[in-house]
Amino acid sequence: MLKEEKIETVPSGVDIATLADRFQDGSAEDVIRWALETYGSRVALSTSFQAEGMVILDMAYKVSPDVRVLTVDTGRLPQETHDLMDRVRERYGIPIEVYYPDPNELAEMVAKHGSNAFYRSVSLRLLCCNIRKVNPIDGALGSLDAWVSGLRRSQGETRARTKTIELDAAHRGIAKVNPLADWTYEEVWEYTRKHDLPYNDLYDKGYTSIGCAPCTRPVEPGEDMRAGRWWWEDGMPKECGIHLGPAWGRTS
Ligand code: SF4
């Protein structure tokens, strides 16, 4: 099944395994340039406007100002994230393709479980993440052959095996490009400062990873950088499901 879809979604002559090896030691800019030149309008950069997302956006814009940028507005984002999105629109002059949760799914969930059900159980948290994040991204990626993300291996256990270029089994086997896979958090901020990139104001308030407002808190010194995400859950992966396999977190 996946093999057939791979043939359909990866341009002929492109061997992902070979490319992954080729770019393993290449620069992030080289990887982004390859992705944009190979896939054109069939590739988009997906970002939640965290620091990593701003780095790849800046690099991609410098390669091609026509780069497609997509994001999900979950309806629960911090004001600071919306402020940053406006600053990005102003600085780069690019449209941001914003995807939203299905209003019927949202209404049904809130009617049945309330507005803040995610605090009550892991399954309700996953239901919310699926409706507000995963499903909209699935829809956005449905018409693409490749996407670019800001994942880094050092972000945690669930991301430790991230490859620079890989096939995305969760999304029809399209190409997933992770130009910052081997970057450190410090390198992200070095680039941010060097290029004077706009960044989310919450980083100045102790946040090291930023998602929805009710599910993100600042971290304490010595805590894992994603410890502020769904901090009340014990032993669960710090993931919404977008970057995990097709079965993870699905409620139906
Ligand atoms: Fe819902 Fe929280 Fe997931 Fe956002 S992070 S989609 S509010 S559970």
PDB file of C-alpha atoms and ligand atoms in Angstrom:
ATOM      1  CA  MET A   1       0.000   0.000   0.000  1.00  0.00           C
ATOM      2  CA  LEU A   2       2.611   2.503   1.125  1.00  0.00           C
ATOM      3  CA  LYS A   3       4.963   1.403  -1.629  1.00  0.00           C
ATOM      4  CA  GLU A   4       2.359   2.190  -4.276  1.00  0.00           C
ATOM      5  CA  GLU A   5       1.627   5.582  -2.745  1.00  0.00           C
ATOM      6  CA  LYS A   6       5.351   6.306  -2.578  1.00  0.00           C
ATOM      7  CA  ILE A   7       5.551   5.830  -6.328  1.00  0.00           C
ATOM      8  CA  GLU A   8       2.687   8.246  -6.806  1.00  0.00           C
ATOM      9  CA  THR A   9       3.857  10.975  -4.473  1.00  0.00           C
ATOM     10  CA  VAL A  10       7.633  11.065  -4.869  1.00  0.00           C
ATOM     11  CA  PRO A  11       8.820  12.390  -8.260  1.00  0.00           C
ATOM     12  CA  SER A  12      10.394   9.754 -10.457  1.00  0.00           C
ATOM     13  CA  GLY A  13      14.136   9.516 -10.066  1.00  0.00           C
ATOM     14  CA  VAL A  14      13.994  10.676  -6.471  1.00  0.00           C
ATOM     15  CA  ASP A  15      15.220   8.025  -4.082  1.00  0.00           C
ATOM     16  CA  ILE A  16      14.535   9.193  -0.560  1.00  0.00           C
ATOM     17  CA  ALA A  17      17.004   6.831   1.121  1.00  0.00           C
ATOM     18  CA  THR A  18      19.846   7.979  -1.124  1.00  0.00           C
ATOM     19  CA  LEU A  19      18.895  11.595  -0.629  1.00  0.00           C
ATOM     20  CA  ALA A  20      18.733  11.176   3.123  1.00  0.00           C
ATOM     21  CA  ASP A  21      22.325   9.893   3.044  1.00  0.00           C
ATOM     22  CA  ARG A  22      23.432  12.626   0.667  1.00  0.00           C
ATOM     23  CA  PHE A  23      22.034  15.422   2.799  1.00  0.00           C
ATOM     24  CA  GLN A  24      22.857  13.938   6.163  1.00  0.00           C
ATOM     25  CA  ASP A  25      25.912  16.193   6.366  1.00  0.00           C
ATOM     26  CA  GLY A  26      24.600  18.961   4.097  1.00  0.00           C
ATOM     27  CA  SER A  27      23.561  22.392   5.286  1.00  0.00           C
ATOM     28  CA  ALA A  28      19.968  23.153   6.160  1.00  0.00           C
ATOM     29  CA  GLU A  29      19.893  25.706   3.334  1.00  0.00           C
ATOM     30  CA  ASP A  30      20.978  23.021   0.823  1.00  0.00           C
ATOM     31  CA  VAL A  31      18.207  20.725   1.968  1.00  0.00           C
ATOM     32  CA  ILE A  32      15.582  23.449   1.729  1.00  0.00           C
ATOM     33  CA  ARG A  33      16.793  24.501  -1.707  1.00  0.00           C
ATOM     34  CA  TRP A  34      16.578  20.896  -2.913  1.00  0.00           C
ATOM     35  CA  ALA A  35      13.033  20.550  -1.554  1.00  0.00           C
ATOM     36  CA  LEU A  36      11.778  23.778  -3.117  1.00  0.00           C
ATOM     37  CA  GLU A  37      13.447  23.119  -6.472  1.00  0.00           C
ATOM     38  CA  THR A  38      12.235  19.521  -6.587  1.00  0.00           C
ATOM     39  CA  TYR A  39       8.638  19.984  -5.505  1.00  0.00           C
ATOM     40  CA  GLY A  40       7.811  23.639  -6.315  1.00  0.00           C
ATOM     41  CA  SER A  41       4.256  24.465  -5.310  1.00  0.00           C
ATOM     42  CA  ARG A  42       3.714  20.841  -4.223  1.00  0.00           C
ATOM     43  CA  VAL A  43       5.809  21.410  -1.100  1.00  0.00           C
ATOM     44  CA  ALA A  44       4.940  23.654   1.839  1.00  0.00           C
ATOM     45  CA  LEU A  45       6.624  24.617   5.030  1.00  0.00           C
ATOM     46  CA  SER A  46       4.525  23.751   8.062  1.00  0.00           C
ATOM     47  CA  THR A  47       5.125  25.834  11.161  1.00  0.00           C
ATOM     48  CA  SER A  48       3.622  26.684  14.513  1.00  0.00           C
ATOM     49  CA  PHE A  49       5.925  29.717  14.603  1.00  0.00           C
ATOM     50  CA  GLN A  50       8.286  28.373  17.196  1.00  0.00           C
ATOM     51  CA  ALA A  51      11.955  29.342  16.909  1.00  0.00           C
ATOM     52  CA  GLU A  52      12.772  26.386  14.645  1.00  0.00           C
ATOM     53  CA  GLY A  53       9.892  27.269  12.342  1.00  0.00           C
ATOM     54  CA  MET A  54      11.149  30.812  12.027  1.00  0.00           C
ATOM     55  CA  VAL A  55      14.616  29.580  11.030  1.00  0.00           C
ATOM     56  CA  ILE A  56      13.322  27.359   8.231  1.00  0.00           C
ATOM     57  CA  LEU A  57      10.889  30.053   7.118  1.00  0.00           C
ATOM     58  CA  ASP A  58      13.699  32.591   6.853  1.00  0.00           C
ATOM     59  CA  MET A  59      15.937  30.162   4.964  1.00  0.00           C
ATOM     60  CA  ALA A  60      13.146  29.094   2.624  1.00  0.00           C
ATOM     61  CA  TYR A  61      12.085  32.668   1.918  1.00  0.00           C
ATOM     62  CA  LYS A  62      15.676  33.509   0.934  1.00  0.00           C
ATOM     63  CA  VAL A  63      15.715  30.582  -1.496  1.00  0.00           C
ATOM     64  CA  SER A  64      12.270  31.355  -2.886  1.00  0.00           C
ATOM     65  CA  PRO A  65      10.020  34.235  -1.751  1.00  0.00           C
ATOM     66  CA  ASP A  66       7.116  32.248  -3.192  1.00  0.00           C
ATOM     67  CA  VAL A  67       7.524  29.486  -0.639  1.00  0.00           C
ATOM     68  CA  ARG A  68       4.212  28.198   0.685  1.00  0.00           C
ATOM     69  CA  VAL A  69       3.836  28.518   4.452  1.00  0.00           C
ATOM     70  CA  LEU A  70       1.027  26.778   6.247  1.00  0.00           C
ATOM     71  CA  THR A  71      -0.063  26.650   9.853  1.00  0.00           C
ATOM     72  CA  VAL A  72      -2.959  25.501  11.999  1.00  0.00           C
ATOM     73  CA  ASP A  73      -4.937  27.906  14.124  1.00  0.00           C
ATOM     74  CA  THR A  74      -6.273  25.546  16.778  1.00  0.00           C
ATOM     75  CA  GLY A  75      -8.499  28.224  18.292  1.00  0.00           C
ATOM     76  CA  ARG A  76      -6.511  27.991  21.539  1.00  0.00           C
ATOM     77  CA  LEU A  77      -3.228  29.629  20.507  1.00  0.00           C
ATOM     78  CA  PRO A  78      -1.632  32.243  22.750  1.00  0.00           C
ATOM     79  CA  GLN A  79      -2.083  35.874  21.772  1.00  0.00           C
ATOM     80  CA  GLU A  80       1.710  36.070  21.420  1.00  0.00           C
ATOM     81  CA  THR A  81       1.610  33.517  18.590  1.00  0.00           C
ATOM     82  CA  HIS A  82      -0.993  35.539  16.704  1.00  0.00           C
ATOM     83  CA  ASP A  83       1.144  38.659  17.256  1.00  0.00           C
ATOM     84  CA  LEU A  84       4.139  36.843  15.772  1.00  0.00           C
ATOM     85  CA  MET A  85       2.150  35.686  12.757  1.00  0.00           C
ATOM     86  CA  ASP A  86       1.303  39.307  12.010  1.00  0.00           C
ATOM     87  CA  ARG A  87       4.949  40.303  12.371  1.00  0.00           C
ATOM     88  CA  VAL A  88       5.890  37.535   9.928  1.00  0.00           C
ATOM     89  CA  ARG A  89       3.318  38.759   7.414  1.00  0.00           C
ATOM     90  CA  GLU A  90       4.717  42.271   7.755  1.00  0.00           C
ATOM     91  CA  ARG A  91       8.408  41.355   7.522  1.00  0.00           C
ATOM     92  CA  TYR A  92       8.249  38.843   4.684  1.00  0.00           C
ATOM     93  CA  GLY A  93       5.140  40.018   2.866  1.00  0.00           C
ATOM     94  CA  ILE A  94       4.030  36.442   2.324  1.00  0.00           C
ATOM     95  CA  PRO A  95       0.599  34.919   2.723  1.00  0.00           C
ATOM     96  CA  ILE A  96       0.261  32.375   5.502  1.00  0.00           C
ATOM     97  CA  GLU A  97      -2.116  29.532   4.671  1.00  0.00           C
ATOM     98  CA  VAL A  98      -4.078  29.069   7.900  1.00  0.00           C
ATOM     99  CA  TYR A  99      -5.998  25.852   8.457  1.00  0.00           C
ATOM    100  CA  TYR A 100      -8.729  25.541  11.076  1.00  0.00           C
ATOM    101  CA  PRO A 101     -10.440  22.673  12.887  1.00  0.00           C
ATOM    102  CA  ASP A 102     -13.694  21.373  11.468  1.00  0.00           C
ATOM    103  CA  PRO A 103     -16.399  23.417  13.260  1.00  0.00           C
ATOM    104  CA  ASN A 104     -18.772  20.457  13.502  1.00  0.00           C
ATOM    105  CA  GLU A 105     -16.156  18.220  15.117  1.00  0.00           C
ATOM    106  CA  LEU A 106     -15.259  21.050  17.479  1.00  0.00           C
ATOM    107  CA  ALA A 107     -18.847  21.773  18.449  1.00  0.00           C
ATOM    108  CA  GLU A 108     -19.555  18.113  19.072  1.00  0.00           C
ATOM    109  CA  MET A 109     -16.491  17.715  21.287  1.00  0.00           C
ATOM    110  CA  VAL A 110     -17.207  20.828  23.351  1.00  0.00           C
ATOM    111  CA  ALA A 111     -20.891  19.938  23.734  1.00  0.00           C
ATOM    112  CA  LYS A 112     -20.002  16.465  24.925  1.00  0.00           C
ATOM    113  CA  HIS A 113     -16.911  17.106  27.024  1.00  0.00           C
ATOM    114  CA  GLY A 114     -16.686  20.845  27.737  1.00  0.00           C
ATOM    115  CA  SER A 115     -14.094  23.421  26.723  1.00  0.00           C
ATOM    116  CA  ASN A 116     -11.129  22.154  28.742  1.00  0.00           C
ATOM    117  CA  ALA A 117     -11.583  18.398  28.686  1.00  0.00           C
ATOM    118  CA  PHE A 118      -7.890  17.873  27.878  1.00  0.00           C
ATOM    119  CA  TYR A 119      -7.018  18.200  31.570  1.00  0.00           C
ATOM    120  CA  ARG A 120      -9.298  15.299  32.536  1.00  0.00           C
ATOM    121  CA  SER A 121      -7.737  12.373  30.670  1.00  0.00           C
ATOM    122  CA  VAL A 122      -5.129  11.477  28.072  1.00  0.00           C
ATOM    123  CA  SER A 123      -7.794  10.192  25.706  1.00  0.00           C
ATOM    124  CA  LEU A 124      -9.678  13.496  25.842  1.00  0.00           C
ATOM    125  CA  ARG A 125      -6.433  15.397  25.329  1.00  0.00           C
ATOM    126  CA  LEU A 126      -5.696  13.285  22.269  1.00  0.00           C
ATOM    127  CA  LEU A 127      -9.229  13.810  21.018  1.00  0.00           C
ATOM    128  CA  CYS A 128      -8.724  17.572  21.270  1.00  0.00           C
ATOM    129  CA  CYS A 129      -5.289  17.427  19.599  1.00  0.00           C
ATOM    130  CA  ASN A 130      -6.721  15.325  16.808  1.00  0.00           C
ATOM    131  CA  ILE A 131      -9.601  17.690  16.142  1.00  0.00           C
ATOM    132  CA  ARG A 132      -7.732  20.941  16.606  1.00  0.00           C
ATOM    133  CA  LYS A 133      -4.323  20.028  15.138  1.00  0.00           C
ATOM    134  CA  VAL A 134      -3.898  16.657  13.488  1.00  0.00           C
ATOM    135  CA  ASN A 135      -7.000  16.626  11.307  1.00  0.00           C
ATOM    136  CA  PRO A 136      -6.439  20.155   9.926  1.00  0.00           C
ATOM    137  CA  ILE A 137      -2.815  19.292   9.094  1.00  0.00           C
ATOM    138  CA  ASP A 138      -3.913  16.060   7.459  1.00  0.00           C
ATOM    139  CA  GLY A 139      -6.224  18.123   5.272  1.00  0.00           C
ATOM    140  CA  ALA A 140      -3.494  20.619   4.440  1.00  0.00           C
ATOM    141  CA  LEU A 141      -1.024  17.904   3.464  1.00  0.00           C
ATOM    142  CA  GLY A 142      -3.579  16.062   1.383  1.00  0.00           C
ATOM    143  CA  SER A 143      -2.704  17.970  -1.768  1.00  0.00           C
ATOM    144  CA  LEU A 144       1.078  18.057  -1.259  1.00  0.00           C
ATOM    145  CA  ASP A 145       3.950  15.793  -2.317  1.00  0.00           C
ATOM    146  CA  ALA A 146       6.299  17.002   0.411  1.00  0.00           C
ATOM    147  CA  TRP A 147       6.411  19.162   3.512  1.00  0.00           C
ATOM    148  CA  VAL A 148       9.133  20.853   5.505  1.00  0.00           C
ATOM    149  CA  SER A 149       9.152  20.835   9.289  1.00  0.00           C
ATOM    150  CA  GLY A 150      11.387  22.261  12.000  1.00  0.00           C
ATOM    151  CA  LEU A 151      11.835  18.989  13.901  1.00  0.00           C
ATOM    152  CA  ARG A 152      15.148  18.440  15.647  1.00  0.00           C
ATOM    153  CA  ARG A 153      16.475  15.152  17.005  1.00  0.00           C
ATOM    154  CA  SER A 154      17.519  16.698  20.312  1.00  0.00           C
ATOM    155  CA  GLN A 155      13.968  17.828  21.075  1.00  0.00           C
ATOM    156  CA  GLY A 156      13.303  14.549  22.832  1.00  0.00           C
ATOM    157  CA  GLU A 157      12.952  10.815  22.648  1.00  0.00           C
ATOM    158  CA  THR A 158      10.052  10.828  20.198  1.00  0.00           C
ATOM    159  CA  ARG A 159      12.133  12.863  17.744  1.00  0.00           C
ATOM    160  CA  ALA A 160      15.507  11.179  18.288  1.00  0.00           C
ATOM    161  CA  ARG A 161      15.328   9.207  15.033  1.00  0.00           C
ATOM    162  CA  THR A 162      14.269  12.114  12.841  1.00  0.00           C
ATOM    163  CA  LYS A 163      16.013  12.010   9.461  1.00  0.00           C
ATOM    164  CA  THR A 164      16.805  15.011   7.326  1.00  0.00           C
ATOM    165  CA  ILE A 165      14.615  13.568   4.575  1.00  0.00           C
ATOM    166  CA  GLU A 166      12.170  10.757   5.176  1.00  0.00           C
ATOM    167  CA  LEU A 167       8.961   9.256   3.906  1.00  0.00           C
ATOM    168  CA  ASP A 168       5.968  10.269   5.989  1.00  0.00           C
ATOM    169  CA  ALA A 169       4.019   7.098   6.656  1.00  0.00           C
ATOM    170  CA  ALA A 170       1.351   9.115   8.482  1.00  0.00           C
ATOM    171  CA  HIS A 171       0.615  11.106   5.321  1.00  0.00           C
ATOM    172  CA  ARG A 172       0.415   8.832   2.252  1.00  0.00           C
ATOM    173  CA  GLY A 173       4.173   8.340   2.130  1.00  0.00           C
ATOM    174  CA  ILE A 174       4.914  11.864   0.911  1.00  0.00           C
ATOM    175  CA  ALA A 175       8.368  13.289   1.591  1.00  0.00           C
ATOM    176  CA  LYS A 176       8.970  14.949   4.933  1.00  0.00           C
ATOM    177  CA  VAL A 177      11.951  17.264   5.009  1.00  0.00           C
ATOM    178  CA  ASN A 178      13.542  18.163   8.342  1.00  0.00           C
ATOM    179  CA  PRO A 179      16.432  20.512   7.539  1.00  0.00           C
ATOM    180  CA  LEU A 180      17.228  21.179  11.215  1.00  0.00           C
ATOM    181  CA  ALA A 181      17.248  17.507  12.236  1.00  0.00           C
ATOM    182  CA  ASP A 182      20.795  17.689  13.599  1.00  0.00           C
ATOM    183  CA  TRP A 183      20.649  21.236  14.947  1.00  0.00           C
ATOM    184  CA  THR A 184      20.921  22.045  18.635  1.00  0.00           C
ATOM    185  CA  TYR A 185      18.663  24.500  20.459  1.00  0.00           C
ATOM    186  CA  GLU A 186      21.668  26.832  20.753  1.00  0.00           C
ATOM    187  CA  GLU A 187      22.238  26.765  16.994  1.00  0.00           C
ATOM    188  CA  VAL A 188      18.601  27.728  16.435  1.00  0.00           C
ATOM    189  CA  TRP A 189      19.044  30.784  18.635  1.00  0.00           C
ATOM    190  CA  GLU A 190      22.424  31.659  17.100  1.00  0.00           C
ATOM    191  CA  TYR A 191      20.725  31.824  13.695  1.00  0.00           C
ATOM    192  CA  THR A 192      17.788  33.751  15.191  1.00  0.00           C
ATOM    193  CA  ARG A 193      20.081  36.409  16.666  1.00  0.00           C
ATOM    194  CA  LYS A 194      22.426  36.567  13.666  1.00  0.00           C
ATOM    195  CA  HIS A 195      19.538  37.218  11.266  1.00  0.00           C
ATOM    196  CA  ASP A 196      17.485  39.249  13.741  1.00  0.00           C
ATOM    197  CA  LEU A 197      14.474  37.000  13.247  1.00  0.00           C
ATOM    198  CA  PRO A 198      11.161  37.809  14.896  1.00  0.00           C
ATOM    199  CA  TYR A 199      10.319  35.296  17.621  1.00  0.00           C
ATOM    200  CA  ASN A 200       7.474  34.504  19.993  1.00  0.00           C
ATOM    201  CA  ASP A 201       7.568  36.802  23.051  1.00  0.00           C
ATOM    202  CA  LEU A 202       6.820  33.807  25.279  1.00  0.00           C
ATOM    203  CA  TYR A 203      10.451  32.691  24.903  1.00  0.00           C
ATOM    204  CA  ASP A 204      11.388  35.716  27.020  1.00  0.00           C
ATOM    205  CA  LYS A 205       9.021  34.469  29.741  1.00  0.00           C
ATOM    206  CA  GLY A 206      10.638  31.063  30.280  1.00  0.00           C
ATOM    207  CA  TYR A 207       8.936  29.037  27.555  1.00  0.00           C
ATOM    208  CA  THR A 208      11.143  26.702  25.507  1.00  0.00           C
ATOM    209  CA  SER A 209       8.389  25.039  23.443  1.00  0.00           C
ATOM    210  CA  ILE A 210       5.121  26.726  22.534  1.00  0.00           C
ATOM    211  CA  GLY A 211       1.795  25.217  21.585  1.00  0.00           C
ATOM    212  CA  CYS A 212      -1.768  25.973  22.681  1.00  0.00           C
ATOM    213  CA  ALA A 213      -2.137  28.387  25.607  1.00  0.00           C
ATOM    214  CA  PRO A 214      -3.915  26.065  28.064  1.00  0.00           C
ATOM    215  CA  CYS A 215      -1.465  23.218  27.403  1.00  0.00           C
ATOM    216  CA  THR A 216       1.854  25.040  27.578  1.00  0.00           C
ATOM    217  CA  ARG A 217       3.725  26.496  30.526  1.00  0.00           C
ATOM    218  CA  PRO A 218       7.225  27.882  31.055  1.00  0.00           C
ATOM    219  CA  VAL A 219       9.871  25.359  32.119  1.00  0.00           C
ATOM    220  CA  GLU A 220      11.889  25.402  35.308  1.00  0.00           C
ATOM    221  CA  PRO A 221      15.718  25.426  35.207  1.00  0.00           C
ATOM    222  CA  GLY A 222      16.963  21.920  34.453  1.00  0.00           C
ATOM    223  CA  GLU A 223      13.670  20.695  33.028  1.00  0.00           C
ATOM    224  CA  ASP A 224      13.449  19.116  29.593  1.00  0.00           C
ATOM    225  CA  MET A 225      12.703  21.711  26.948  1.00  0.00           C
ATOM    226  CA  ARG A 226       9.327  20.111  26.139  1.00  0.00           C
ATOM    227  CA  ALA A 227       8.411  19.597  29.803  1.00  0.00           C
ATOM    228  CA  GLY A 228       6.042  22.547  29.628  1.00  0.00           C
ATOM    229  CA  ARG A 229       3.805  20.786  27.106  1.00  0.00           C
ATOM    230  CA  TRP A 230       0.869  18.831  28.649  1.00  0.00           C
ATOM    231  CA  TRP A 231       2.791  19.015  31.915  1.00  0.00           C
ATOM    232  CA  TRP A 232       0.057  17.325  33.940  1.00  0.00           C
ATOM    233  CA  GLU A 233       0.365  14.040  32.007  1.00  0.00           C
ATOM    234  CA  ASP A 234       2.590  11.341  33.419  1.00  0.00           C
ATOM    235  CA  GLY A 235       4.803   9.371  31.038  1.00  0.00           C
ATOM    236  CA  MET A 236       2.992  10.328  27.837  1.00  0.00           C
ATOM    237  CA  PRO A 237       4.944  11.432  24.750  1.00  0.00           C
ATOM    238  CA  LYS A 238       5.080  15.213  24.486  1.00  0.00           C
ATOM    239  CA  GLU A 239       3.424  15.078  21.095  1.00  0.00           C
ATOM    240  CA  CYS A 240       0.077  16.072  19.635  1.00  0.00           C
ATOM    241  CA  GLY A 241       0.280  13.354  16.976  1.00  0.00           C
ATOM    242  CA  ILE A 242       1.207  15.363  13.879  1.00  0.00           C
ATOM    243  CA  HIS A 243       4.724  13.950  13.894  1.00  0.00           C
ATOM    244  CA  LEU A 244       3.916  10.431  15.044  1.00  0.00           C
ATOM    245  CA  GLY A 245       2.745   7.373  13.168  1.00  0.00           C
ATOM    246  CA  PRO A 246      -0.724   6.932  11.708  1.00  0.00           C
ATOM    247  CA  ALA A 247      -2.118   4.949  14.646  1.00  0.00           C
ATOM    248  CA  TRP A 248      -0.836   7.104  17.487  1.00  0.00           C
ATOM    249  CA  GLY A 249      -3.466   9.064  19.332  1.00  0.00           C
ATOM    250  CA  ARG A 250      -6.261   8.233  16.921  1.00  0.00           C
ATOM    251  CA  THR A 251      -9.538   7.921  18.758  1.00  0.00           C
ATOM    252  CA  SER A 252     -11.447   6.172  16.050  1.00  0.00           C
TER     253      SER A 252
HETATM  254 FE1  SF4 B   1      -6.327  20.855  22.527  1.00  0.00          FE
HETATM  255 FE2  SF4 B   1      -4.324  21.337  24.188  1.00  0.00          FE
HETATM  256 FE3  SF4 B   1      -3.974  19.758  22.044  1.00  0.00          FE
HETATM  257 FE4  SF4 B   1      -4.307  22.419  21.795  1.00  0.00          FE
HETATM  258  S1  SF4 B   1      -2.565  21.331  22.762  1.00  0.00           S
HETATM  259  S2  SF4 B   1      -5.220  20.868  20.561  1.00  0.00           S
HETATM  260  S3  SF4 B   1      -5.822  22.837  23.406  1.00  0.00           S
HETATM  261  S4  SF4 B   1      -5.252  19.360  23.841  1.00  0.00           S
END
